[in-house]
Amino acid sequence: MLNRTPTAYALNLIEDARQSGQNLLEHLNITQMELIANQDMAFDDFSQVVDAYESWTTDVNWGFHLGKKLGITAHGALGVCALSASTIGEGLEMLCKYIATRSCSINAEFTSHEPDMVAEFLHTGTMRKHLKAMTENLSVVVSNFLITAAGRSDLDVRWCFPYPAPQDTALYHAELPGTFTFEGAKLSVIIPAELGRQVSLLRDKNLHLTTRVQCEEELREVQQNPDFAYVTSLMSSSLIKRLTEVQPTTPIPNTEDLAKYLRMSPRTLIRRLGINGTSVREIRDALMRDHMLDMLSRSGCPIKDIAAKLGYENPGNFTRACKRLLGSTPVNVRKSNNARRR
């Protein structure tokens, strides 16, 4: 389970490319037959498959099309646990609570305050490179859950997507019930509390309890064996939230914060990350490197504001970190990338 993700998604991408003569596994030490024989695969391998697919495909809506091929029932114990819950709202809560058992690159949170129930999903780490496709894929899976549990498709759902509105939103209207907004911080799925209290069409108390125990065991395994991808997900969640704040206040978790969340001592966290070949500093450096380069390249924000957003109160510390991680000062990194775009 550690640092793994279901093979089903990769296999669909691989087969789609194969039919056009493209081999997405060409540079990976794994075969299609090995993937077929297993239910999950290394997350790093999956990430490379997605990179290769997006570089090859001309289908700008491939996330939607992938989600249609693999609905909620393709998600093992998590999918069954959500569908067999007593109510639609409880099922949506289960999706959020146990999503880490299916993907270490998604954080989720469920809240219920009259008159709404809200599920929020945040893609982290390397999957943010494919934010639109991954979010569209996830939205179809969530939609499939809601429609299956309710037994109808005319649902009052409000969706907020974490990117600018695409030029053509026809597929959003065709594949998802409800209304849409864009440029949010996360994928937000908002349903009326009345709908959330509705009895699930596939409720099954015994099946729900059995699969919930399985999900709990799988989640415990993920949390007790932290690796690069999982801790990146936790740290990235706080960093992305901080970047959306006008006055950044959300702290970027350190070793002690992460250990407390994972219910272990800092020494145990350091040791277990070491067993998995990484460290909190390595994870933080990888995140900072990506965000520094992105913000200096794409954002017109003053460098001192970028420094503050990334948690560097002292601009001098930000300059030193930038030189260590990117090999040059923030000013020179920005100049270099501006020159390349001309």
C-alpha positions as CSV (number, residue, x, y, z in Angstrom):
1,M,0.0,0.0,0.0
2,L,2.9,2.3,0.8
3,N,3.4,5.0,-2.0
4,R,1.1,3.0,-4.2
5,T,-1.8,3.9,-6.5
6,P,-4.3,1.7,-8.4
7,T,-3.1,0.2,-11.7
8,A,-6.4,0.7,-13.4
9,Y,-5.8,4.3,-14.3
10,A,-2.4,3.7,-15.7
11,L,-3.6,0.7,-17.7
12,N,-6.3,2.7,-19.3
13,L,-3.9,5.4,-20.4
14,I,-1.3,2.8,-21.5
15,E,-3.9,0.9,-23.6
16,D,-5.3,4.1,-25.2
17,A,-1.8,5.1,-26.3
18,R,-0.9,1.5,-27.4
19,Q,-3.8,1.5,-29.8
20,S,-2.1,4.4,-31.6
21,G,1.3,2.8,-31.5
22,Q,2.6,4.7,-28.5
23,N,4.4,2.8,-25.7
24,L,4.1,4.7,-22.4
25,L,6.2,2.1,-20.6
26,E,9.2,2.4,-22.9
27,H,11.4,4.0,-20.2
28,L,10.0,2.3,-17.1
29,N,11.2,-1.0,-15.6
30,I,7.7,-2.5,-15.6
31,T,5.6,-4.3,-18.2
32,Q,1.9,-4.0,-19.0
33,M,1.4,-7.7,-18.0
34,E,3.0,-7.0,-14.6
35,L,0.5,-4.1,-14.1
36,I,-2.4,-6.3,-15.1
37,A,-1.3,-8.9,-12.5
38,N,-1.3,-6.3,-9.7
39,Q,-4.0,-4.1,-8.2
40,D,-1.6,-1.2,-7.5
41,M,1.7,0.2,-8.7
42,A,4.5,2.5,-7.4
43,F,3.3,6.1,-7.4
44,D,6.5,7.3,-9.1
45,D,5.8,4.9,-12.0
46,F,2.2,6.1,-12.3
47,S,3.4,9.7,-12.3
48,Q,5.7,9.0,-15.2
49,V,2.9,7.2,-17.1
50,V,0.8,10.3,-16.7
51,D,3.7,12.6,-17.8
52,A,4.2,10.5,-20.9
53,Y,0.5,10.4,-21.7
54,E,-0.1,14.1,-21.4
55,S,3.0,14.7,-23.6
56,W,1.5,12.4,-26.3
57,T,-2.2,13.0,-26.3
58,T,-4.0,15.7,-28.2
59,D,-7.2,15.2,-26.1
60,V,-7.5,18.2,-23.9
61,N,-10.4,16.5,-22.0
62,W,-8.6,13.2,-21.3
63,G,-9.3,13.6,-17.5
64,F,-13.0,13.4,-18.1
65,H,-12.7,10.5,-20.5
66,L,-10.6,8.6,-18.0
67,G,-13.0,9.2,-15.2
68,K,-15.9,7.8,-17.3
69,K,-14.0,4.6,-17.8
70,L,-13.4,4.1,-14.1
71,G,-16.3,5.1,-11.8
72,I,-16.6,4.8,-8.0
73,T,-16.9,1.0,-8.1
74,A,-13.4,0.7,-9.5
75,H,-12.0,2.0,-6.2
76,G,-11.9,-1.1,-4.1
77,A,-12.8,-1.0,-0.4
78,L,-13.1,2.8,-0.5
79,G,-15.7,2.8,-3.3
80,V,-17.7,0.1,-1.6
81,C,-17.5,1.8,1.8
82,A,-18.8,5.0,0.3
83,L,-21.7,3.5,-1.6
84,S,-22.8,1.2,1.2
85,A,-23.0,4.0,3.8
86,S,-26.4,4.7,5.3
87,T,-26.7,8.2,3.7
88,I,-25.2,10.1,0.7
89,G,-23.6,12.5,3.1
90,E,-21.9,9.8,5.1
91,G,-20.7,8.2,1.9
92,L,-19.2,11.5,0.7
93,E,-17.5,11.8,4.1
94,M,-16.0,8.3,3.7
95,L,-14.5,9.3,0.3
96,C,-12.8,12.3,2.0
97,K,-11.6,10.4,5.1
98,Y,-10.1,7.4,3.3
99,I,-9.0,8.9,0.0
100,A,-5.3,8.5,1.0
101,T,-5.7,4.8,0.8
102,R,-6.2,5.1,-3.0
103,S,-3.9,8.1,-3.8
104,C,-1.1,9.7,-1.8
105,S,-1.4,12.8,-4.0
106,I,-4.9,13.9,-2.9
107,N,-5.9,15.5,0.4
108,A,-9.5,15.8,1.2
109,E,-11.7,17.4,3.9
110,F,-15.5,17.0,4.6
111,T,-17.5,19.6,6.6
112,S,-21.2,19.8,7.3
113,H,-22.9,23.0,8.3
114,E,-26.5,23.8,7.5
115,P,-27.6,24.2,4.8
116,D,-24.8,22.5,3.0
117,M,-22.3,19.6,3.1
118,V,-18.9,20.3,1.5
119,A,-16.2,18.0,0.3
120,E,-12.9,19.6,-0.7
121,F,-10.1,17.8,-2.6
122,L,-6.6,19.1,-3.1
123,H,-4.1,17.5,-5.5
124,T,-0.5,17.8,-4.3
125,G,3.0,17.0,-5.4
126,T,3.8,15.9,-8.9
127,M,0.1,15.6,-9.9
128,R,-0.4,19.3,-9.7
129,K,1.4,19.4,-13.1
130,H,-1.7,17.8,-14.5
131,L,-4.2,19.7,-12.3
132,K,-7.0,20.1,-14.8
133,A,-7.0,16.5,-16.0
134,M,-6.6,15.0,-12.6
135,T,-9.4,17.3,-11.2
136,E,-11.8,16.5,-14.1
137,N,-11.1,12.8,-13.5
138,L,-11.8,13.1,-9.8
139,S,-15.0,15.1,-10.4
140,V,-16.4,12.4,-12.6
141,V,-15.7,9.8,-10.0
142,V,-17.4,11.9,-7.3
143,S,-20.3,12.6,-9.6
144,N,-20.6,8.8,-10.3
145,F,-20.8,8.2,-6.6
146,L,-23.5,10.8,-6.0
147,I,-25.7,9.7,-8.9
148,T,-25.3,6.0,-8.0
149,A,-26.1,6.6,-4.3
150,A,-29.1,8.8,-5.1
151,G,-30.4,6.8,-8.0
152,R,-30.9,9.8,-10.2
153,S,-28.9,12.4,-12.0
154,D,-30.9,15.6,-11.5
155,L,-28.9,16.6,-8.4
156,D,-28.4,20.1,-7.0
157,V,-24.6,20.0,-6.8
158,R,-22.3,23.1,-6.9
159,W,-18.8,22.5,-8.2
160,C,-15.8,24.9,-7.9
161,F,-12.7,24.0,-9.9
162,P,-9.2,25.1,-8.9
163,Y,-8.2,26.6,-12.3
164,P,-9.5,29.2,-14.8
165,A,-12.6,28.4,-16.7
166,P,-11.8,26.5,-20.0
167,Q,-13.0,28.0,-23.3
168,D,-15.4,25.1,-23.8
169,T,-17.4,23.9,-20.7
170,A,-19.7,21.6,-22.7
171,L,-18.3,18.5,-21.1
172,Y,-18.8,19.9,-17.6
173,H,-22.5,20.3,-18.3
174,A,-22.6,16.9,-20.1
175,E,-20.8,14.8,-17.4
176,L,-21.6,16.6,-14.1
177,P,-24.9,17.5,-12.4
178,G,-25.4,21.0,-11.1
179,T,-23.6,24.3,-11.6
180,F,-19.9,25.3,-11.9
181,T,-17.5,28.0,-10.9
182,F,-13.8,28.2,-11.4
183,E,-10.5,29.6,-9.9
184,G,-11.1,28.2,-6.5
185,A,-8.3,27.0,-4.2
186,K,-9.4,23.4,-4.3
187,L,-12.0,21.2,-6.0
188,S,-15.1,21.9,-3.9
189,V,-18.2,19.7,-4.1
190,I,-21.2,21.3,-2.3
191,I,-24.5,19.5,-1.8
192,P,-27.6,20.5,0.1
193,A,-27.7,19.0,3.6
194,E,-31.1,17.7,2.6
195,L,-29.5,15.6,-0.2
196,G,-26.8,14.5,2.2
197,R,-29.3,13.1,4.6
198,Q,-31.0,11.1,1.9
199,V,-30.7,7.3,2.4
200,S,-28.1,5.8,0.0
201,L,-29.7,3.5,-2.6
202,L,-27.0,0.9,-2.0
203,R,-26.8,1.1,1.8
204,D,-25.7,-2.1,3.4
205,K,-24.8,-1.9,7.1
206,N,-22.7,-5.1,7.2
207,L,-20.8,-4.4,4.0
208,H,-20.2,-0.9,5.1
209,L,-18.7,-1.9,8.4
210,T,-16.5,-4.6,6.8
211,T,-15.1,-2.2,4.2
212,R,-14.7,0.6,6.7
213,V,-12.5,-1.6,8.9
214,Q,-10.4,-2.4,5.8
215,C,-10.1,1.3,4.9
216,E,-9.0,2.1,8.5
217,E,-6.3,-0.6,8.3
218,E,-5.1,0.7,5.0
219,L,-5.0,4.3,6.2
220,R,-3.2,3.3,9.4
221,E,-0.5,1.5,7.2
222,V,-0.1,4.7,5.1
223,Q,0.2,6.9,8.2
224,Q,2.6,4.6,10.1
225,N,4.9,4.1,7.1
226,P,5.3,7.7,5.8
227,D,7.3,8.1,2.6
228,F,8.2,10.9,0.2
229,A,4.9,11.0,-1.6
230,Y,2.7,10.9,1.5
231,V,4.6,13.5,3.5
232,T,4.9,15.7,0.4
233,S,1.1,15.6,0.2
234,L,0.7,16.7,3.8
235,M,3.3,19.5,3.5
236,S,2.0,20.6,0.1
237,S,-1.5,21.0,1.4
238,S,-0.4,23.6,3.9
239,L,1.8,25.4,1.5
240,I,-0.9,25.6,-1.2
241,K,-3.3,27.0,1.4
242,R,-0.7,29.5,2.4
243,L,-0.3,30.6,-1.2
244,T,-4.0,31.4,-1.5
245,E,-4.0,33.7,1.5
246,V,-3.8,37.5,1.1
247,Q,-1.8,37.7,4.3
248,P,-0.1,34.3,4.6
249,T,-0.6,32.8,8.1
250,T,-0.9,29.0,7.6
251,P,2.4,27.5,8.9
252,I,4.4,25.2,6.7
253,P,4.7,22.0,8.9
254,N,8.1,21.1,10.3
255,T,9.3,17.7,11.5
256,E,7.6,18.1,14.9
257,D,4.3,19.2,13.3
258,L,4.3,16.3,10.9
259,A,5.2,13.8,13.6
260,K,2.3,15.1,15.8
261,Y,-0.2,14.7,12.9
262,L,1.1,11.2,12.3
263,R,0.9,10.3,16.0
264,M,4.6,9.4,16.3
265,S,7.7,11.0,17.8
266,P,9.9,13.2,15.6
267,R,12.7,10.6,16.0
268,T,10.4,7.8,14.7
269,L,9.3,10.0,11.7
270,I,13.0,10.7,10.8
271,R,13.9,7.1,11.1
272,R,10.9,5.8,9.0
273,L,11.5,8.5,6.3
274,G,15.2,7.4,6.3
275,I,14.1,3.8,5.7
276,N,12.2,5.0,2.7
277,G,15.2,6.9,1.4
278,T,14.1,10.5,2.1
279,S,13.9,13.2,4.8
280,V,11.7,16.1,5.8
281,R,14.3,18.5,4.4
282,E,14.5,16.7,1.1
283,I,10.7,16.9,0.8
284,R,10.6,20.5,1.7
285,D,13.4,21.4,-0.7
286,A,11.6,19.6,-3.6
287,L,8.4,21.5,-2.9
288,M,10.2,24.9,-2.5
289,R,12.2,24.3,-5.7
290,D,9.0,23.7,-7.7
291,H,7.1,26.7,-6.2
292,M,10.1,29.1,-6.4
293,L,10.6,28.4,-10.1
294,D,6.9,28.6,-10.9
295,M,6.3,31.8,-9.0
296,L,9.4,33.5,-10.2
297,S,8.7,32.4,-13.8
298,R,5.0,33.0,-14.1
299,S,4.1,35.5,-11.4
300,G,4.6,39.2,-11.5
301,C,4.6,39.4,-7.7
302,P,7.4,41.3,-6.1
303,I,10.2,39.0,-4.9
304,K,9.7,40.0,-1.3
305,D,6.0,38.9,-1.5
306,I,7.0,35.6,-3.1
307,A,9.5,35.1,-0.2
308,A,6.7,35.8,2.4
309,K,4.3,33.5,0.6
310,L,6.8,30.7,0.7
311,G,7.5,31.2,4.4
312,Y,10.7,33.3,4.2
313,E,10.2,36.4,6.4
314,N,13.8,37.5,5.7
315,P,14.4,38.2,2.0
316,G,18.1,37.4,2.5
317,N,17.1,33.8,3.6
318,F,15.0,33.5,0.5
319,T,17.9,34.6,-1.7
320,R,20.2,32.1,-0.1
321,A,17.6,29.3,-0.4
322,C,17.0,30.2,-4.1
323,K,20.7,30.1,-4.8
324,R,21.0,26.7,-3.1
325,L,17.9,25.1,-4.8
326,L,17.9,26.8,-8.2
327,G,21.5,27.8,-8.6
328,S,21.0,31.6,-8.9
329,T,19.4,34.6,-7.2
330,P,15.6,35.2,-7.5
331,V,16.3,38.2,-9.7
332,N,18.5,36.2,-12.1
333,V,16.0,33.3,-12.1
334,R,13.2,35.6,-13.1
335,K,15.3,37.4,-15.8
336,S,16.5,34.0,-17.3
337,N,12.9,32.7,-17.6
338,N,11.6,36.0,-19.0
339,A,14.3,35.8,-21.6
340,R,13.3,32.3,-22.6
341,R,9.7,33.3,-23.1
342,R,10.6,36.1,-25.6
